[in-house]
Coordinates of C-alpha atoms in Angstrom, one line a residue:
Chain A
M567 CA 3.4 -23.9 33.1
N568 CA 4.2 -20.5 31.6
K569 CA 1.6 -17.8 31.6
V570 CA 1.2 -16.6 28.1
I571 CA -1.8 -14.3 28.4
E572 CA -2.6 -12.3 31.5
I573 CA -5.9 -10.4 31.7
K574 CA -6.1 -8.2 34.7
D575 CA -9.1 -6.3 36.0
L576 CA -10.4 -5.7 32.5
T577 CA -13.4 -3.4 32.3
K578 CA -15.1 -1.9 29.3
V579 CA -18.6 -0.5 29.5
Y580 CA -20.4 0.8 26.3
P581 CA -22.8 3.7 26.5
N582 CA -25.7 1.2 26.4
G583 CA -24.4 -0.3 29.7
R584 CA -23.2 -3.5 28.2
G585 CA -19.6 -4.7 28.1
I586 CA -17.3 -6.5 30.5
L587 CA -16.6 -5.9 34.2
D588 CA -13.5 -6.7 36.1
I589 CA -12.3 -9.7 34.1
N590 CA -9.3 -11.6 35.5
L591 CA -7.9 -14.5 33.6
D592 CA -4.7 -16.3 33.0
I593 CA -4.0 -18.5 30.0
Y594 CA -1.1 -20.9 30.1
E595 CA 1.2 -22.3 27.4
G596 CA -0.5 -25.2 25.5
D597 CA -4.0 -24.4 26.8
I598 CA -6.9 -24.8 24.4
F599 CA -9.0 -22.3 26.3
G600 CA -12.7 -22.1 25.5
F601 CA -14.4 -18.8 26.2
L602 CA -18.0 -19.8 26.6
G603 CA -21.0 -17.5 26.9
P604 CA -24.2 -16.6 25.2
N605 CA -24.5 -13.9 22.5
G606 CA -23.8 -10.4 24.0
A607 CA -22.0 -11.8 27.1
G608 CA -18.9 -9.9 26.4
K609 CA -16.7 -12.5 24.6
T610 CA -16.0 -10.4 21.5
T611 CA -15.4 -7.2 23.6
A612 CA -12.8 -9.0 25.7
M613 CA -11.1 -10.4 22.6
K614 CA -11.1 -7.1 20.8
I615 CA -9.3 -5.6 23.8
M616 CA -6.9 -8.5 23.8
T617 CA -6.0 -7.7 20.1
G618 CA -5.9 -4.0 20.5
L619 CA -9.0 -3.3 18.3
I620 CA -10.7 -1.4 21.2
S621 CA -9.3 0.1 24.4
A622 CA -10.3 -0.9 27.9
D623 CA -11.8 1.6 30.4
S624 CA -9.4 0.0 32.9
G625 CA -7.2 -3.0 33.4
D626 CA -4.7 -4.5 31.0
V627 CA -3.8 -7.5 28.9
R628 CA -0.3 -8.8 28.7
I629 CA 0.8 -11.3 26.1
F630 CA 4.1 -12.9 26.7
G631 CA 4.6 -10.2 29.4
H632 CA 4.1 -7.3 26.9
S633 CA 1.2 -4.9 27.5
I634 CA -1.2 -4.7 24.6
T635 CA -1.5 -0.9 25.1
E636 CA 2.1 -0.1 25.7
E637 CA 4.0 -2.6 23.6
Y638 CA 1.6 -3.5 20.9
E639 CA 4.0 -4.8 18.3
K640 CA 5.8 -7.0 20.7
A641 CA 2.6 -8.3 22.3
M642 CA 1.2 -9.2 18.9
A643 CA 4.4 -10.6 17.4
E644 CA 3.4 -14.2 18.0
V645 CA -0.4 -13.9 17.9
G646 CA -2.7 -14.9 15.2
C647 CA -6.4 -14.0 15.4
I648 CA -9.8 -13.9 13.9
I649 CA -12.2 -11.4 15.5
E650 CA -15.9 -11.6 14.6
V651 CA -15.6 -12.2 10.9
A652 CA -12.6 -13.5 9.0
D653 CA -12.1 -10.4 6.8
S654 CA -9.9 -10.2 3.7
F655 CA -9.4 -7.6 1.0
P656 CA -12.0 -8.4 -1.7
F657 CA -9.9 -6.9 -4.6
L658 CA -6.8 -9.0 -3.8
S659 CA -6.6 -12.8 -4.5
A660 CA -6.3 -15.3 -1.7
Y661 CA -2.5 -15.4 -2.4
E662 CA -2.2 -11.6 -2.4
N663 CA -4.1 -11.3 0.8
L664 CA -1.8 -13.7 2.5
K665 CA 1.3 -12.1 1.0
Q666 CA 0.1 -8.8 2.6
F667 CA 0.1 -10.4 6.0
S668 CA 3.3 -12.3 5.5
R669 CA 5.3 -9.1 5.0
Y670 CA 4.9 -8.3 8.7
Y671 CA 6.7 -11.5 9.7
P672 CA 10.3 -12.3 8.9
G673 CA 10.7 -15.8 7.5
V674 CA 7.2 -16.2 6.0
D675 CA 7.7 -16.9 2.3
D676 CA 5.6 -18.1 -0.6
Q677 CA 6.2 -21.7 0.4
R678 CA 4.5 -21.0 3.7
I679 CA 1.6 -19.3 2.0
D680 CA 1.1 -22.4 -0.1
E681 CA 1.4 -24.5 3.0
V682 CA -1.4 -22.7 4.9
L683 CA -3.6 -22.6 1.8
E684 CA -3.1 -26.4 1.6
I685 CA -3.8 -26.9 5.3
T686 CA -7.1 -24.9 5.1
G687 CA -8.1 -26.5 1.8
M688 CA -7.9 -23.3 -0.1
I689 CA -5.0 -24.0 -2.4
K690 CA -7.3 -24.5 -5.4
F691 CA -8.6 -21.0 -4.9
K692 CA -5.2 -19.4 -4.5
H693 CA -5.6 -17.0 -7.4
E694 CA -9.3 -16.2 -6.9
K695 CA -10.6 -13.1 -5.2
P696 CA -12.5 -13.4 -1.9
R697 CA -15.5 -11.4 -3.2
K698 CA -16.5 -14.7 -5.0
F699 CA -16.0 -16.8 -1.9
S700 CA -18.7 -18.4 0.3
L701 CA -18.8 -17.5 4.0
G702 CA -17.1 -20.8 4.8
M703 CA -14.3 -20.2 2.3
K704 CA -13.8 -16.7 3.7
Q705 CA -13.5 -18.3 7.2
R706 CA -10.9 -20.8 5.9
L707 CA -8.9 -18.0 4.3
G708 CA -9.1 -16.1 7.6
L709 CA -7.8 -19.1 9.4
A710 CA -5.0 -19.4 6.8
A711 CA -4.1 -15.7 7.5
A712 CA -4.2 -16.3 11.3
I713 CA -1.8 -19.2 11.2
I714 CA 0.5 -17.9 8.5
S715 CA 3.2 -16.7 10.9
R716 CA 3.2 -20.0 12.9
P717 CA 1.9 -18.0 15.9
K718 CA 2.3 -19.3 19.5
I719 CA -1.1 -18.0 20.4
L720 CA -4.3 -18.1 18.3
I721 CA -7.2 -16.0 19.4
L722 CA -10.3 -17.1 17.5
D723 CA -13.7 -15.5 17.9
E724 CA -16.3 -17.9 16.7
P725 CA -14.0 -19.7 14.3
L726 CA -16.7 -22.1 13.1
N727 CA -19.1 -19.4 12.0
G728 CA -20.3 -20.1 8.5
L729 CA -18.7 -23.5 8.2
D730 CA -20.5 -26.6 7.1
V731 CA -20.1 -29.9 9.1
E732 CA -17.2 -30.9 7.1
G733 CA -15.6 -27.6 7.6
M734 CA -16.2 -27.7 11.3
I735 CA -14.6 -31.1 11.6
D736 CA -11.6 -29.9 9.5
I737 CA -11.0 -26.8 11.7
R738 CA -11.4 -28.8 14.9
K739 CA -8.8 -31.2 13.6
L740 CA -6.5 -28.3 12.6
I741 CA -6.8 -26.9 16.1
M742 CA -5.9 -30.2 17.7
L743 CA -3.0 -30.7 15.3
L744 CA -1.5 -27.3 16.0
A745 CA -1.9 -27.7 19.7
E746 CA -0.3 -31.1 19.6
K747 CA 2.5 -30.5 17.0
E748 CA 3.4 -26.8 17.4
K749 CA 2.2 -26.4 21.0
T750 CA 0.1 -23.5 20.0
T751 CA -2.0 -22.0 22.7
F752 CA -5.6 -21.3 21.8
F753 CA -8.1 -18.8 23.1
I754 CA -11.4 -19.7 21.4
S755 CA -14.7 -18.1 22.0
S756 CA -17.9 -19.8 21.0
H757 CA -21.5 -20.0 21.9
L758 CA -21.6 -23.6 20.5
I759 CA -21.3 -25.5 23.8
H760 CA -20.8 -28.9 22.1
D761 CA -18.0 -27.6 20.0
V762 CA -16.2 -26.2 23.0
E763 CA -16.6 -29.5 24.9
L764 CA -15.0 -31.4 22.0
T765 CA -12.1 -29.0 21.4
C766 CA -11.1 -27.2 24.6
D767 CA -9.2 -28.4 27.7
R768 CA -10.0 -25.4 29.9
I769 CA -13.2 -23.5 30.0
G770 CA -14.2 -20.1 31.2
V771 CA -17.8 -19.0 31.4
I772 CA -18.7 -15.4 30.9
Y773 CA -22.2 -14.1 31.4
N774 CA -23.5 -10.5 31.4
G775 CA -19.9 -9.2 31.2
K776 CA -18.7 -11.1 34.2
M777 CA -16.4 -14.1 34.5
L778 CA -18.3 -16.7 36.4
N779 CA -15.8 -19.6 36.6
V780 CA -12.8 -21.2 35.0
D781 CA -12.1 -24.9 35.2
R782 CA -10.6 -27.8 33.3
T783 CA -12.9 -29.6 30.9
D784 CA -12.1 -33.0 32.4
N785 CA -12.9 -31.7 35.9
I786 CA -16.2 -30.3 34.7
L787 CA -17.2 -33.5 33.0
Q788 CA -16.5 -35.5 36.1
N789 CA -19.2 -33.6 37.9
Y790 CA -21.6 -32.8 35.1
A791 CA -23.0 -35.1 32.3
T792 CA -22.4 -32.4 29.7
L793 CA -20.8 -29.0 29.4
E794 CA -24.3 -27.6 28.8
N795 CA -25.4 -28.8 32.3
Y796 CA -22.3 -27.1 33.8
F797 CA -23.0 -23.9 31.9
V798 CA -26.6 -23.8 33.1
S799 CA -25.6 -24.6 36.6
E800 CA -22.9 -21.9 36.7
V801 CA -25.3 -19.3 35.3
E802 CA -28.1 -20.4 37.7
R803 CA -25.7 -20.2 40.6
N804 CA -25.3 -16.5 39.7
G805 CA -29.1 -16.2 39.5
R806 CA -29.4 -15.1 36.0
V807 CA -30.5 -18.0 33.9
P808 CA -33.4 -17.6 31.6
S809 CA -36.2 -20.2 32.3
S810 CA -36.0 -21.8 28.9
T811 CA -32.4 -22.9 29.3
N812 CA -33.2 -24.4 32.7
Q813 CA -35.3 -27.2 31.2
Chain B
M1109 CA 11.7 0.4 10.0
A1110 CA 11.1 -3.1 8.5
V1111 CA 7.6 -3.0 9.8
F1112 CA 6.9 0.4 8.4
Q1113 CA 8.4 -0.7 5.1
A1114 CA 6.0 -3.7 5.1
A1115 CA 3.0 -1.5 5.8
L1116 CA 4.0 0.9 3.1
I1117 CA 4.5 -1.8 0.5
N1118 CA 1.1 -3.2 1.4
E1119 CA -0.6 0.2 1.1
I1120 CA 1.0 0.8 -2.3
E1121 CA 0.0 -2.7 -3.5
K1122 CA -3.6 -2.1 -2.4
L1123 CA -3.7 1.3 -4.2
Y1124 CA -2.2 -0.2 -7.4
K1125 CA -4.6 -3.2 -7.4
K1126 CA -7.6 -0.9 -7.1
K1127 CA -6.7 0.5 -10.5
K1128 CA -6.8 4.1 -9.1
V1129 CA -3.3 4.7 -10.6
M1130 CA -4.5 3.8 -14.1
V1131 CA -7.5 6.1 -13.7
A1132 CA -5.2 8.9 -12.7
I1133 CA -2.9 8.4 -15.7
F1134 CA -5.9 8.2 -18.1
I1135 CA -7.5 11.4 -16.7
S1136 CA -4.1 13.3 -16.8
L1137 CA -3.6 12.2 -20.3
A1138 CA -7.1 13.3 -21.3
V1139 CA -6.6 16.8 -19.7
I1140 CA -3.3 17.3 -21.7
V1141 CA -4.7 16.0 -25.0
V1142 CA -7.8 18.2 -24.6
G1143 CA -5.7 21.2 -23.6
Q1144 CA -3.3 20.8 -26.5
L1145 CA -6.2 20.4 -28.9
I1146 CA -7.8 23.6 -27.7
I1147 CA -4.5 25.4 -28.2
V1148 CA -3.9 24.0 -31.6
G1149 CA -7.5 24.9 -32.6
M1150 CA -7.0 28.5 -31.3
R1151 CA -3.8 28.8 -33.3
T1152 CA -5.1 27.4 -36.6
G1153 CA -8.7 28.6 -36.4
F1154 CA -8.3 32.1 -34.9
G1155 CA -4.7 32.8 -35.6
L1156 CA -3.9 33.3 -31.9
R1157 CA -0.4 32.4 -30.7
G1158 CA -1.6 30.0 -27.9
V1159 CA 1.2 28.9 -25.6
G1160 CA 4.8 27.8 -26.2
S1161 CA 6.5 24.6 -25.1
V1162 CA 7.5 26.1 -21.7
E1163 CA 4.1 27.8 -21.0
F1164 CA 2.0 24.7 -21.8
P1165 CA 3.1 22.6 -18.8
I1166 CA 2.6 25.6 -16.5
L1167 CA -0.8 26.2 -18.1
V1168 CA -1.7 22.6 -17.5
L1169 CA -0.5 22.8 -13.9
S1170 CA -2.5 26.0 -13.2
V1171 CA -5.7 24.0 -14.3
V1172 CA -5.0 20.7 -12.6
V1173 CA -3.9 22.0 -9.2
N1174 CA -7.3 23.5 -8.8
T1175 CA -9.3 20.7 -10.4
I1176 CA -8.4 17.1 -11.1
L1177 CA -5.4 16.9 -8.8
P1178 CA -7.3 17.7 -5.6
L1179 CA -10.2 15.5 -6.8
L1180 CA -8.0 12.5 -7.5
T1181 CA -6.1 13.1 -4.2
A1182 CA -9.4 13.2 -2.3
L1183 CA -10.5 9.9 -3.9
V1184 CA -7.3 8.2 -3.0
A1185 CA -7.3 9.6 0.6
I1186 CA -10.9 8.5 1.1
D1187 CA -10.1 5.1 -0.4
C1188 CA -7.1 4.6 1.9
F1189 CA -9.2 5.4 5.1
S1190 CA -13.0 5.5 4.7
S1191 CA -13.3 2.5 2.5
E1192 CA -11.4 0.4 4.9
F1193 CA -13.3 1.7 7.9
S1194 CA -16.7 1.0 6.3
N1195 CA -15.8 -2.5 5.2
N1196 CA -14.2 -3.4 8.5
M1197 CA -11.0 -4.1 6.5
M1198 CA -9.0 -2.0 8.9
R1199 CA -9.2 -4.9 11.4
V1200 CA -7.3 -7.1 9.0
T1201 CA -4.3 -4.8 9.2
L1202 CA -4.6 -3.7 12.8
T1203 CA -4.4 -7.2 14.3
R1204 CA -0.9 -7.6 12.9
P1205 CA 2.3 -6.7 14.8
V1206 CA 2.3 -3.1 13.5
S1207 CA 1.5 0.0 15.5
R1208 CA -1.3 2.3 14.5
F1209 CA 1.1 5.1 14.0
K1210 CA 3.1 3.1 11.4
I1211 CA -0.1 2.2 9.6
F1212 CA -1.3 5.8 9.6
T1213 CA 2.1 7.1 8.4
A1214 CA 2.2 4.4 5.7
K1215 CA -1.2 5.4 4.4
V1216 CA -0.3 9.1 4.3
T1217 CA 3.0 8.3 2.6
T1218 CA 1.2 6.2 0.0
I1219 CA -1.1 9.2 -0.7
V1220 CA 2.0 11.5 -1.0
I1221 CA 3.6 9.0 -3.4
F1222 CA 0.4 9.0 -5.4
I1223 CA 0.4 12.8 -5.7
L1224 CA 4.0 12.8 -6.6
F1225 CA 3.4 10.2 -9.3
N1226 CA 0.4 12.1 -10.6
L1227 CA 2.4 15.3 -10.8
F1228 CA 5.2 13.5 -12.6
V1229 CA 2.8 12.0 -15.1
L1230 CA 1.3 15.4 -15.8
F1231 CA 4.7 17.0 -16.0
A1232 CA 6.0 14.4 -18.4
F1233 CA 3.0 14.4 -20.7
S1234 CA 2.6 18.1 -20.8
L1235 CA 6.2 18.6 -21.4
L1236 CA 6.1 16.1 -24.3
A1237 CA 3.0 17.7 -25.7
G1238 CA 4.6 21.2 -25.4
F1239 CA 7.7 20.1 -27.3
L1240 CA 5.7 18.2 -30.0
F1241 CA 3.5 21.1 -30.8
N1242 CA 5.9 24.0 -30.2
A1243 CA 9.5 23.0 -29.9
N1244 CA 10.9 26.4 -31.1
S1245 CA 10.4 28.2 -27.8
A1246 CA 12.1 25.5 -25.6
T1247 CA 14.9 26.7 -23.3
V1248 CA 16.9 25.1 -20.5
A1249 CA 15.8 27.9 -18.1
G1250 CA 12.2 27.3 -19.1
F1251 CA 12.6 23.6 -18.4
F1252 CA 13.9 24.3 -14.9
K1253 CA 11.0 26.6 -14.3
I1254 CA 8.6 23.8 -15.1
V1255 CA 10.5 21.3 -12.9
L1256 CA 10.4 23.8 -10.0
S1257 CA 6.7 24.6 -10.5
Y1258 CA 5.7 20.9 -10.5
S1259 CA 8.0 20.1 -7.5
V1260 CA 6.8 22.9 -5.2
S1261 CA 3.1 22.1 -6.0
L1262 CA 3.6 18.9 -4.1
I1263 CA 3.6 20.7 -0.8
P1264 CA 0.1 22.3 -0.8
M1265 CA -1.3 19.1 -2.3
I1266 CA 0.1 17.2 0.7
V1267 CA -1.5 19.7 3.1
L1268 CA -4.8 19.3 1.3
A1269 CA -4.5 15.5 1.4
L1270 CA -3.8 15.7 5.2
G1271 CA -6.9 17.8 5.5
I1272 CA -9.0 15.1 3.7
V1273 CA -7.4 12.4 5.8
F1274 CA -8.5 14.3 8.9
L1275 CA -12.0 14.5 7.5
A1276 CA -11.9 10.7 6.6
N1277 CA -11.2 10.0 10.3
I1278 CA -14.1 12.1 11.5
F1279 CA -16.8 10.7 9.1
K1280 CA -17.3 7.0 8.8
N1281 CA -18.8 7.1 5.3
G1282 CA -16.6 7.8 2.3
T1283 CA -19.3 9.6 0.4
S1284 CA -19.8 12.1 3.3
V1285 CA -16.0 12.8 3.3
F1286 CA -16.0 13.3 -0.4
F1287 CA -18.9 15.8 -0.4
V1288 CA -17.6 17.6 2.7
S1289 CA -14.2 17.9 1.1
I1290 CA -15.7 19.4 -2.1
L1291 CA -17.9 21.7 -0.1
G1292 CA -15.0 22.8 2.0
F1293 CA -12.8 23.3 -1.1
L1294 CA -15.5 25.5 -2.7
I1295 CA -16.1 27.5 0.5
L1296 CA -12.3 28.1 1.0
K1297 CA -12.0 29.2 -2.7
A1298 CA -14.9 31.6 -2.3
G1299 CA -13.6 32.7 1.1
A1300 CA -10.2 33.6 -0.4
V1301 CA -12.0 35.9 -2.9
L1302 CA -14.4 37.5 -0.4
F1303 CA -11.7 38.0 2.2
S1304 CA -8.8 38.6 0.0
Q1305 CA -6.7 40.3 2.7
Y1306 CA -6.7 36.9 4.5
S1307 CA -6.4 34.7 1.4
S1308 CA -2.9 33.5 2.4
L1309 CA -4.5 31.7 5.3
F1310 CA -6.7 29.6 3.1
I1311 CA -5.2 26.3 2.1
T1312 CA -6.8 26.4 -1.3
S1313 CA -5.0 29.7 -2.1
Q1314 CA -1.7 28.0 -1.6
L1315 CA -2.3 25.6 -4.5
D1316 CA -1.2 28.4 -6.8
W1317 CA 1.9 29.2 -4.8
Y1318 CA 4.2 27.8 -7.5
N1319 CA 3.7 31.3 -9.1
L1320 CA 5.7 32.8 -6.4
W1321 CA 8.7 30.6 -7.4
L1322 CA 8.4 31.9 -11.0
A1323 CA 8.6 35.6 -10.1
S1324 CA 11.5 37.5 -11.6
S1325 CA 12.5 38.9 -8.2
F1326 CA 12.5 36.0 -5.9
P1327 CA 10.0 36.8 -3.0
F1328 CA 11.9 35.1 -0.1
S1329 CA 9.7 36.4 2.7
R1330 CA 6.4 35.6 1.0
I1331 CA 7.6 32.1 0.2
G1332 CA 8.8 31.6 3.7
H1333 CA 5.5 32.9 5.1
Q1334 CA 3.4 30.6 2.9
L1335 CA 5.7 27.6 3.7
L1336 CA 5.3 28.1 7.4
I1337 CA 1.5 28.4 7.1
M1338 CA 1.4 25.2 5.1
L1339 CA 3.7 23.5 7.6
G1340 CA 1.4 24.6 10.4
Y1341 CA -1.7 23.3 8.7
G1342 CA 0.2 20.1 7.8
I1343 CA 1.3 19.4 11.3
M1344 CA -2.1 20.2 12.7
F1345 CA -4.0 17.9 10.2
F1346 CA -1.5 15.1 10.6
T1347 CA -1.7 15.2 14.4
A1348 CA -5.5 15.5 14.6
G1349 CA -5.9 12.8 11.9
Y1350 CA -3.6 10.4 13.8
Y1351 CA -5.3 11.2 17.1
L1352 CA -8.7 10.2 15.7
F1353 CA -7.2 7.2 13.9
D1354 CA -5.5 6.0 17.1
K1355 CA -8.7 6.4 19.2
K1356 CA -10.9 4.6 16.7
E1357 CA -12.6 1.4 17.9
Y1358 CA -13.2 -1.5 15.5

């Protein structure tokens, strides 16, 4: 299978000592990769570097062979993403927000904008401004913006944040649909272990800024009853699990 | 080029949707109406001549380049940068396939277009008001003088805007940028008076440089000197502003 994302020796340490250390990771075409770790483990830092929002102290990320630091436009040409919060311009309508993003991609027209609004269940709010939206609606609009260019890779940082149960199920279905129909590769971070178990076919565990292990979900579930047990075991093996999670 | 074009259209659309352009038009109109009313009042009440159709647009320019034009430019420059920094809106744009240099340049170009538009509105309205109230003194040479004055005023305004963009990339908060810009403007204005021998080095002194272009004997060397100083400031502010913008983490 083709390698679509290559993370090599990625290190970023903040002045408070937190960050990520020497992360190495390969993501292959068609993967639904789950980036699992507790809050503050370094998931968002890694994803911010992957999307060029922050720079690494050392190491590099290559997307489709293009370095994110040296060939940013080429690297991001087929990437859609949501990092931390699905932001949108509050003074523009949902349609105008998507129109802004669509201008960067040739071949994305008004029909496609309607299509993504329909997919994410936002079509009835097409002409409303996001300042009136709930967190879940903002998240849906963010997802619409992320998939507008029919990206080959979707990098989603906590995509289910703020969504109700119905919204979570819808987004999960959407991820499965895109992976199956359009062969989209997903890189999803979450601290919701159950959700990662249901959605992802490969899982990487990050803890205290270090990559502990990467394995296929089916392999993991052959050896552990749940992904949660695997996560606890992996963290324990590295001697850093808090006592409360061990029970 | 297509990517830069997309970034530029996006920036112009954002500026337009924030209604800043309408505010600029309204304020420009208000300045001209108030200015013309004062002149008409002086003429009828005190019997003073006031200004003719050619002088009125120049008089308006002399007032606005030192007051509302820098103010509106500062507001727009702050809006383009600081507002997006503080609301995390910059992320939305930065995660698209467009380099930071193109985004920065598109934002600066949008500010320049705004200044140009603002100058044009002032030019058109003041010219119209001048003709309406005193059409007798209108001449073709006078008209070209007005066009020249308004055109060359764009350059120092761009340098000033680049200075504010630089500040907007230092401070995260738009309010801080606004107050530092005003304070800096006043200090430079006072500095130009106190150290008059060095006044040509102060950016704020160059706001009135259109006067050089109106001189009867054309001062080539002074214009060249001022132009090079502004070019130097412009390049330094652009480079420093872009450096900070490029290194920013979101």
